[in-house]
Coordinates of N, CA, C and O in Angstrom, one line a residue:
M179 N 37.4 77.3 81.8 CA 38.4 78.1 81.2 C 38.6 77.4 80.4 O 39.8 76.3 80.5
P180 N 39.5 77.7 79.0 CA 40.0 77.1 78.1 C 41.0 77.1 78.4 O 41.8 78.3 78.4
S181 N 42.5 76.3 78.4 CA 44.0 76.2 78.6 C 44.4 76.5 76.7 O 44.3 76.2 76.1
T182 N 45.4 77.8 76.8 CA 45.8 78.3 75.3 C 47.4 77.7 75.7 O 48.2 77.9 76.9
V183 N 47.9 77.3 74.9 CA 49.2 76.4 74.9 C 50.0 77.3 73.3 O 49.7 77.3 72.3
A184 N 51.0 77.7 73.8 CA 51.9 78.3 73.0 C 53.1 77.9 72.7 O 53.7 77.1 73.6
S185 N 53.1 77.9 71.2 CA 54.5 77.2 71.5 C 55.5 78.2 70.1 O 54.9 79.1 69.6
L186 N 57.0 77.9 70.5 CA 57.7 79.0 69.8 C 58.1 77.9 68.4 O 59.0 77.1 68.6
S187 N 58.5 78.4 67.6 CA 58.7 77.0 66.3 C 60.3 78.1 65.8 O 60.2 79.3 65.6
P188 N 61.4 77.0 65.8 CA 62.5 77.9 65.3 C 62.5 78.2 64.0 O 62.1 77.6 63.1
R189 N 62.9 79.0 63.8 CA 63.1 80.0 62.7 C 64.4 80.7 62.6 O 64.8 81.5 63.4
S190 N 65.0 81.0 61.3 CA 66.0 81.7 61.4 C 65.8 83.0 61.7 O 65.1 83.7 60.7
V191 N 66.4 83.9 61.5 CA 66.6 85.3 62.2 C 67.8 85.9 61.6 O 69.0 85.6 62.1
P192 N 67.9 86.8 60.6 CA 69.0 87.4 60.5 C 69.7 88.3 61.4 O 69.0 88.9 62.3
V193 N 70.9 88.1 62.0 CA 71.1 89.1 63.3 C 72.4 89.6 62.0 O 73.4 89.5 61.7
A194 N 72.8 91.1 62.9 CA 73.6 91.9 62.1 C 74.3 92.3 63.3 O 74.2 92.8 64.4
V195 N 75.8 91.7 62.8 CA 76.8 91.9 63.8 C 77.8 93.6 63.4 O 78.2 93.6 62.6
P196 N 77.7 94.4 64.4 CA 78.6 95.7 63.9 C 80.1 95.4 63.8 O 80.5 95.1 64.7
L197 N 80.5 95.8 62.9 CA 82.1 95.5 62.7 C 82.6 96.8 63.2 O 82.2 98.0 63.5
E198 N 83.4 96.3 64.2 CA 84.3 97.6 65.1 C 85.2 98.3 64.2 O 86.1 97.0 63.4
P199 N 86.0 99.2 63.7 CA 87.0 99.5 63.5 C 88.3 98.8 64.2 O 88.5 98.5 65.6
I200 N 89.5 97.9 63.4 CA 90.7 97.5 64.1 C 91.2 99.0 64.9 O 91.7 99.9 64.2
K201 N 91.3 98.4 65.8 CA 92.5 99.4 66.8 C 93.8 99.0 67.0 O 94.2 98.0 66.3
Q202 N 94.6 100.5 67.0 CA 95.9 99.8 66.9 C 96.4 99.6 68.0 O 95.8 99.3 69.1
L203 N 97.6 98.6 67.9 CA 98.2 97.8 69.2 C 98.8 99.1 69.6 O 99.2 99.7 69.5
P204 N 98.6 98.6 71.2 CA 99.3 99.9 72.3 C 100.7 99.7 71.8 O 101.4 98.6 71.4
K205 N 101.6 100.5 72.2 CA 103.1 100.6 72.2 C 103.7 99.8 73.5 O 102.4 99.6 74.1
T206 N 104.7 98.7 73.2 CA 104.7 97.9 74.3 C 105.2 98.8 75.3 O 105.5 100.0 75.5
L207 N 104.9 98.0 76.3 CA 105.0 98.6 78.2 C 107.0 98.1 78.2 O 107.0 98.5 79.2
S208 N 107.6 97.3 77.9 CA 108.8 97.1 78.3 C 109.9 97.4 76.7 O 109.6 97.3 75.4
Y209 N 111.2 98.2 77.3 CA 111.9 98.5 76.4 C 113.5 98.0 77.0 O 113.4 97.8 78.2
T210 N 114.0 97.7 75.7 CA 115.4 97.1 76.3 C 116.4 98.5 75.6 O 116.4 99.2 74.8
V211 N 117.4 98.9 76.7 CA 117.6 100.2 76.7 C 119.5 99.8 77.2 O 119.7 99.0 78.0
T212 N 120.5 100.8 76.6 CA 121.3 101.0 78.2 C 121.3 102.1 79.1 O 120.5 103.0 79.0
A213 N 122.0 101.3 80.2 CA 121.9 102.5 81.4 C 122.9 102.6 82.0 O 124.2 102.2 81.8
T214 N 123.0 104.0 82.2 CA 124.2 104.6 83.1 C 123.9 105.1 84.5 O 122.7 105.1 84.9
T215 N 124.7 105.3 85.4 CA 124.4 106.5 86.5 C 125.5 107.4 86.5 O 126.3 107.7 85.5
Y216 N 124.8 108.4 87.2 CA 125.3 110.0 87.1 C 124.7 110.7 88.6 O 124.1 109.9 89.3
W217 N 125.3 111.4 89.1 CA 125.1 112.1 90.5 C 125.3 113.7 90.0 O 126.0 114.1 88.5
P218 N 124.6 114.4 90.4 CA 124.7 116.0 90.1 C 125.6 117.0 90.7 O 125.9 117.3 91.4
E219 N 126.3 116.9 89.4 CA 127.2 118.3 89.3 C 127.5 118.8 88.1 O 126.9 118.1 87.0
P220 N 128.3 119.8 88.1 CA 128.1 120.8 86.7 C 128.4 119.6 85.5 O 128.2 120.1 84.5
G221 N 129.5 119.1 85.8 CA 130.3 118.5 84.8 C 129.6 117.2 83.9 O 129.8 117.0 82.8
Q222 N 128.2 116.6 84.8 CA 127.7 115.9 84.2 C 126.2 116.5 84.1 O 125.1 115.7 83.3
T223 N 126.2 117.1 84.5 CA 124.5 117.9 84.0 C 124.8 119.4 83.5 O 125.7 119.9 83.1
D224 N 124.0 120.6 83.9 CA 124.2 121.4 83.6 C 124.4 122.4 84.6 O 125.1 122.2 85.4
D225 N 124.2 123.8 84.5 CA 124.6 124.7 85.5 C 123.8 124.8 87.1 O 124.4 125.7 87.7
N226 N 122.9 124.0 86.6 CA 122.0 124.0 88.1 C 121.7 122.8 88.2 O 120.7 122.1 88.3
P227 N 122.7 121.9 88.7 CA 122.5 120.4 88.6 C 121.4 119.7 90.0 O 121.3 118.7 89.5
M228 N 121.4 120.4 91.0 CA 120.3 120.1 91.3 C 119.0 120.1 91.3 O 117.9 119.6 91.5
E229 N 118.6 121.0 90.2 CA 117.2 120.9 89.4 C 117.4 119.8 88.4 O 118.2 120.3 87.4
T230 N 116.2 119.0 88.3 CA 115.7 118.2 87.1 C 114.9 118.9 85.8 O 114.5 120.0 86.2
A231 N 115.1 118.0 85.0 CA 114.4 118.6 83.9 C 112.8 118.9 83.9 O 112.0 119.7 83.6
D232 N 112.2 118.5 85.2 CA 110.7 118.2 85.6 C 110.5 119.6 86.3 O 109.6 119.8 86.9
G233 N 111.6 120.2 86.6 CA 112.1 120.9 88.0 C 111.8 120.5 89.4 O 111.5 121.5 90.5
S234 N 111.8 119.4 89.0 CA 112.3 118.5 90.8 C 113.4 118.8 91.3 O 114.3 119.0 90.5
I235 N 113.5 118.9 92.8 CA 114.8 119.7 93.3 C 115.4 118.0 94.0 O 114.3 117.3 94.9
I236 N 117.1 118.1 93.3 CA 117.4 116.8 94.2 C 117.7 117.0 95.5 O 118.2 117.7 95.7
P237 N 117.1 116.1 96.4 CA 117.3 116.2 97.8 C 119.0 116.2 98.3 O 119.9 115.4 97.6
K238 N 119.0 117.0 98.9 CA 120.8 117.1 99.6 C 121.2 115.6 100.0 O 122.3 115.5 99.4
R239 N 120.5 114.8 100.4 CA 120.9 113.4 101.2 C 120.7 112.7 100.2 O 120.1 111.3 100.4
H240 N 120.7 112.9 98.4 CA 120.1 111.6 97.6 C 121.2 110.3 97.9 O 122.3 110.7 98.0
S241 N 120.6 109.3 97.3 CA 121.3 108.2 97.3 C 120.7 107.3 95.9 O 119.6 107.8 95.4
S242 N 121.0 106.6 95.5 CA 120.2 105.3 94.7 C 118.9 104.5 95.2 O 118.0 104.6 94.7
R243 N 118.9 104.7 96.7 CA 117.7 104.7 97.4 C 116.4 105.4 96.7 O 115.6 105.5 96.9
T244 N 116.7 106.8 96.5 CA 116.2 107.8 96.0 C 115.0 107.7 94.7 O 114.3 107.7 94.7
R245 N 115.7 107.0 94.3 CA 114.9 106.5 93.1 C 114.3 107.0 91.9 O 113.5 106.6 91.4
W246 N 115.3 107.9 91.1 CA 114.6 108.8 90.3 C 115.5 108.5 88.8 O 116.9 107.8 89.4
I247 N 115.1 108.9 87.8 CA 115.7 108.4 87.0 C 115.7 109.6 85.7 O 114.8 110.2 85.7
A248 N 117.0 109.6 85.2 CA 116.9 110.2 84.0 C 116.5 109.3 82.7 O 117.2 108.6 82.5
V249 N 116.0 109.8 81.3 CA 116.0 109.4 80.2 C 116.1 109.7 79.0 O 116.2 111.4 79.3
S250 N 116.8 109.5 77.9 CA 117.0 109.8 76.8 C 116.0 110.6 76.3 O 114.5 110.4 76.5
R251 N 116.1 111.9 75.3 CA 114.9 112.6 75.1 C 114.3 111.9 73.9 O 112.8 112.0 74.0
D252 N 114.9 111.1 73.1 CA 113.8 110.0 72.4 C 112.7 109.4 72.9 O 112.2 108.6 72.2
M253 N 113.1 108.8 74.4 CA 112.0 108.1 75.3 C 111.0 108.9 75.8 O 110.1 108.3 76.1
L254 N 110.9 110.3 75.6 CA 109.5 111.2 76.3 C 108.6 111.3 75.3 O 108.9 111.3 73.8
T255 N 107.3 111.5 75.6 CA 106.2 111.5 74.8 C 106.5 112.8 73.9 O 106.1 113.0 72.7
K256 N 106.8 113.9 74.5 CA 106.9 115.1 73.2 C 108.0 114.7 72.2 O 107.9 115.5 71.3
A257 N 108.8 113.9 72.5 CA 109.5 113.3 71.2 C 108.8 112.0 70.4 O 109.9 111.5 69.4
G258 N 107.9 111.5 70.9 CA 107.5 110.2 70.0 C 107.7 109.1 71.0 O 107.3 107.9 70.5
G259 N 108.2 109.1 72.2 CA 108.5 108.3 73.0 C 107.1 107.8 73.9 O 105.9 108.4 73.8
P260 N 107.6 107.0 74.7 CA 106.1 106.3 75.6 C 106.4 106.7 77.0 O 105.4 106.2 77.6
F261 N 107.0 107.4 77.4 CA 107.4 108.1 78.7 C 107.3 109.6 78.9 O 107.5 110.2 78.0
S262 N 106.7 110.0 80.2 CA 106.3 111.0 80.3 C 107.2 111.5 82.0 O 107.3 110.4 82.7
Y263 N 107.3 112.8 82.2 CA 107.8 112.9 83.6 C 106.7 112.4 84.8 O 105.8 112.5 84.5
G264 N 107.1 111.8 85.7 CA 106.6 111.6 86.8 C 106.1 110.5 86.9 O 105.7 109.9 87.8
E265 N 106.2 109.4 85.6 CA 106.0 107.9 85.5 C 106.6 107.3 86.3 O 107.9 107.7 86.4
K266 N 106.2 105.9 86.6 CA 106.7 105.2 87.5 C 107.5 103.7 86.3 O 106.4 103.4 85.4
V267 N 109.0 103.6 86.4 CA 109.2 102.5 85.3 C 109.6 101.4 86.5 O 110.4 101.7 87.2
R268 N 109.8 100.3 86.2 CA 110.9 98.9 86.7 C 112.3 99.1 85.9 O 111.8 98.7 84.5
V269 N 112.7 99.1 86.5 CA 114.4 98.8 85.7 C 115.2 97.4 86.4 O 115.2 97.2 87.4
Q270 N 115.4 96.4 84.9 CA 115.9 95.7 85.5 C 117.3 95.1 84.6 O 117.3 95.3 83.5
G271 N 118.3 94.7 85.5 CA 119.4 93.8 84.5 C 120.2 94.8 85.0 O 121.6 94.5 84.4
I272 N 120.4 95.5 86.2 CA 121.4 96.5 86.3 C 122.5 95.4 87.3 O 123.4 95.1 86.9
S273 N 122.2 95.8 88.5 CA 122.6 94.9 89.6 C 121.3 94.7 90.5 O 120.2 95.3 90.6
E274 N 121.8 94.0 91.5 CA 120.4 93.7 93.0 C 119.9 94.6 93.2 O 119.3 95.6 93.5
A275 N 121.5 95.9 93.7 CA 121.3 97.1 94.5 C 120.3 98.1 93.6 O 119.7 99.1 94.1
L276 N 120.9 98.2 92.0 CA 119.9 99.3 91.4 C 118.9 98.8 90.7 O 117.7 99.9 90.1
D277 N 118.1 97.7 90.5 CA 117.2 97.1 90.1 C 115.7 97.9 90.9 O 116.3 97.7 92.2
G278 N 115.0 97.9 90.4 CA 113.4 98.4 91.3 C 112.7 99.2 90.3 O 113.1 99.5 89.0
V279 N 111.8 99.9 90.8 CA 110.9 101.2 90.6 C 111.8 102.5 90.9 O 111.9 102.9 91.8
Y280 N 111.8 103.1 90.0 CA 112.0 104.2 89.4 C 111.0 105.3 89.2 O 110.4 105.2 88.3
T281 N 111.2 106.6 89.5 CA 110.4 107.8 88.6 C 111.0 108.8 88.0 O 112.2 109.1 88.4
I282 N 110.5 108.9 86.9 CA 111.3 109.6 85.5 C 111.5 111.1 86.2 O 109.8 111.9 86.1
H283 N 112.3 111.9 86.2 CA 112.1 113.5 86.9 C 113.6 114.2 85.8 O 113.0 115.4 85.9
D284 N 114.1 113.2 85.2 CA 115.0 114.2 84.6 C 115.4 113.8 83.1 O 114.8 112.4 82.2
T285 N 116.0 114.5 82.0 CA 116.3 114.0 80.8 C 118.1 114.4 80.7 O 118.7 115.0 81.2
M286 N 118.5 113.2 79.8 CA 119.6 113.5 79.5 C 120.5 113.9 78.1 O 119.1 114.6 77.7
N287 N 121.2 114.6 78.0 CA 122.1 115.3 77.0 C 121.5 114.4 75.6 O 121.2 113.4 75.5
R288 N 121.1 115.5 75.0 CA 120.7 115.2 73.4 C 121.5 114.0 72.6 O 121.0 113.7 71.9
R289 N 122.9 113.7 72.8 CA 123.7 113.1 72.4 C 123.3 111.5 72.5 O 123.4 110.7 71.8
H290 N 122.7 111.2 73.8 CA 122.2 109.6 74.2 C 121.0 109.5 73.2 O 120.2 110.6 73.6
H291 N 120.5 108.2 73.2 CA 119.7 107.7 72.4 C 119.1 106.3 73.3 O 120.0 105.8 73.2
H292 N 117.9 105.9 73.6 CA 117.5 105.1 74.0 C 118.2 104.7 75.2 O 119.0 103.4 74.9
C293 N 118.8 105.7 76.2 CA 119.3 105.3 77.3 C 118.5 105.3 78.8 O 117.7 106.7 78.5
V294 N 119.1 105.0 80.0 CA 118.4 105.7 80.9 C 119.8 106.0 81.6 O 120.9 105.4 81.4
D295 N 119.5 106.9 82.8 CA 120.5 107.3 83.5 C 120.0 107.3 85.0 O 119.1 108.0 85.6
V296 N 120.3 106.5 85.6 CA 120.3 106.3 87.4 C 120.8 107.5 88.3 O 122.1 107.1 88.3
L297 N 120.0 107.8 89.0 CA 120.6 109.1 89.9 C 121.3 108.3 91.5 O 120.6 107.5 92.0
V298 N 122.4 108.2 91.7 CA 123.4 108.0 92.7 C 124.1 109.2 93.4 O 123.7 110.3 92.7
N299 N 124.9 108.9 94.3 CA 125.7 110.1 95.0 C 127.1 109.6 94.4 O 127.3 108.7 94.2
E300 N 128.0 110.7 94.6 CA 129.1 110.2 94.3 C 130.0 109.3 95.1 O 130.7 108.3 94.4
K301 N 129.8 109.1 96.5 CA 130.1 107.8 97.0 C 129.9 106.7 96.3 O 130.6 105.6 96.4
E302 N 128.7 106.4 96.3 CA 128.3 105.3 95.7 C 128.9 105.1 94.1 O 129.5 103.4 93.8
C303 N 129.3 106.1 93.5 CA 129.8 105.7 92.0 C 131.1 105.1 92.3 O 131.8 104.6 91.8
K304 N 132.1 105.9 93.2 CA 133.1 105.8 93.6 C 133.4 104.2 94.2 O 134.8 104.0 94.6
S305 N 132.5 103.7 95.2 CA 132.6 102.6 95.6 C 132.1 101.4 94.6 O 131.6 100.6 94.9
G306 N 131.9 101.4 93.2 CA 131.5 100.6 92.2 C 130.2 100.5 91.8 O 129.7 99.5 90.9
M307 N 129.2 101.6 91.8 CA 128.0 101.5 91.4 C 128.4 102.2 90.0 O 127.4 102.7 89.4
E308 N 129.4 103.0 89.5 CA 129.3 103.8 88.5 C 129.4 102.5 87.3 O 130.3 101.5 87.3
G309 N 129.1 102.9 86.0 CA 129.1 102.0 85.0 C 128.2 101.9 83.9 O 127.5 103.3 84.2
R310 N 128.2 101.4 82.9 CA 127.7 101.1 81.7 C 127.1 100.0 81.2 O 128.1 99.1 81.5
W311 N 125.9 99.8 81.2 CA 125.1 98.4 81.6 C 124.2 98.4 80.1 O 123.6 99.4 80.1
T312 N 124.4 97.4 79.3 CA 123.3 97.3 78.0 C 122.5 96.1 78.4 O 122.5 95.7 79.0
E313 N 121.5 96.0 77.3 CA 120.4 95.1 77.5 C 119.2 95.0 79.0 O 119.3 93.9 79.4
I314 N 119.5 96.2 79.3 CA 118.5 96.9 80.3 C 117.1 96.4 79.9 O 116.7 97.5 79.1
K315 N 116.3 96.2 80.8 CA 114.8 96.1 80.9 C 114.3 97.4 81.3 O 114.3 97.1 82.6
V316 N 113.4 97.8 80.6 CA 112.5 99.1 81.5 C 111.3 98.8 80.9 O 110.8 98.7 79.8
T317 N 110.2 98.8 82.0 CA 108.9 98.2 81.9 C 108.0 99.6 82.6 O 108.7 99.7 83.5
K318 N 107.1 100.0 81.7 CA 106.3 101.1 82.4 C 105.4 100.5 83.4 O 104.6 99.7 83.2
I319 N 105.1 101.0 84.6 CA 103.9 100.6 85.3 C 102.8 101.4 85.4 O 102.9 102.7 85.2
A320 N 102.0 100.3 85.0 CA 100.4 101.6 84.5 C 99.7 102.3 85.9 O 100.5 101.4 87.0
P321 N 99.4 103.2 86.1 CA 98.9 103.7 87.2 C 97.8 103.0 88.1 O 97.2 102.7 86.9
K322 N 98.1 103.1 89.1 CA 96.5 102.7 89.9 C 95.5 103.1 89.3 O 95.3 104.6 89.7
P323 N 94.3 102.9 89.4 CA 93.2 103.2 88.7 C 92.7 104.1 90.3 O 92.9 103.6 91.6
I324 N 92.1 105.2 90.2 CA 91.8 106.1 91.4 C 90.3 105.8 91.3 O 89.6 106.1 90.2
W325 N 89.9 105.5 92.4 CA 88.3 105.1 92.9 C 87.5 106.3 92.8 O 87.8 107.2 93.4
L326 N 86.6 106.6 92.1 CA 85.9 107.4 92.5 C 84.1 107.3 92.9 O 83.5 106.3 92.2
A327 N 83.8 108.1 93.7 CA 82.1 107.8 94.0 C 81.4 108.1 93.0 O 81.4 108.9 92.3
G328 N 80.3 107.0 93.0 CA 79.0 107.3 91.7 C 78.3 108.2 92.0 O 77.8 109.3 92.3

């Protein structure tokens, strides 16, 4: 049986590389804001202080450990901002006691811009947690992927 030898010779072959459209860069995940504290009372909220803007009810025994936050309206997606109710954010730069991960449940008064308001209780405010801080870093926390059976 005769043996056949195949050889491949190098030759130039044109290759078409598809051009992808330029994607817009994602909005940044970290923002520098001013932070304050609040507790639910009619003087600092509306006439129903225990209900937040997203419809959640603030627990009666809430404190800074509840980890709820209000954001200024300009920071909500419906106003072109990056955040939505229910999203988690990391707050850094206030204090050791108040830095941490918070859930967005409320909206601040219209007069505030690029601000966050940390939910505390009245005792905490009177014991030194009340304040106004600038240059606070708020970072959006990406949701954990949900595994679905294929």
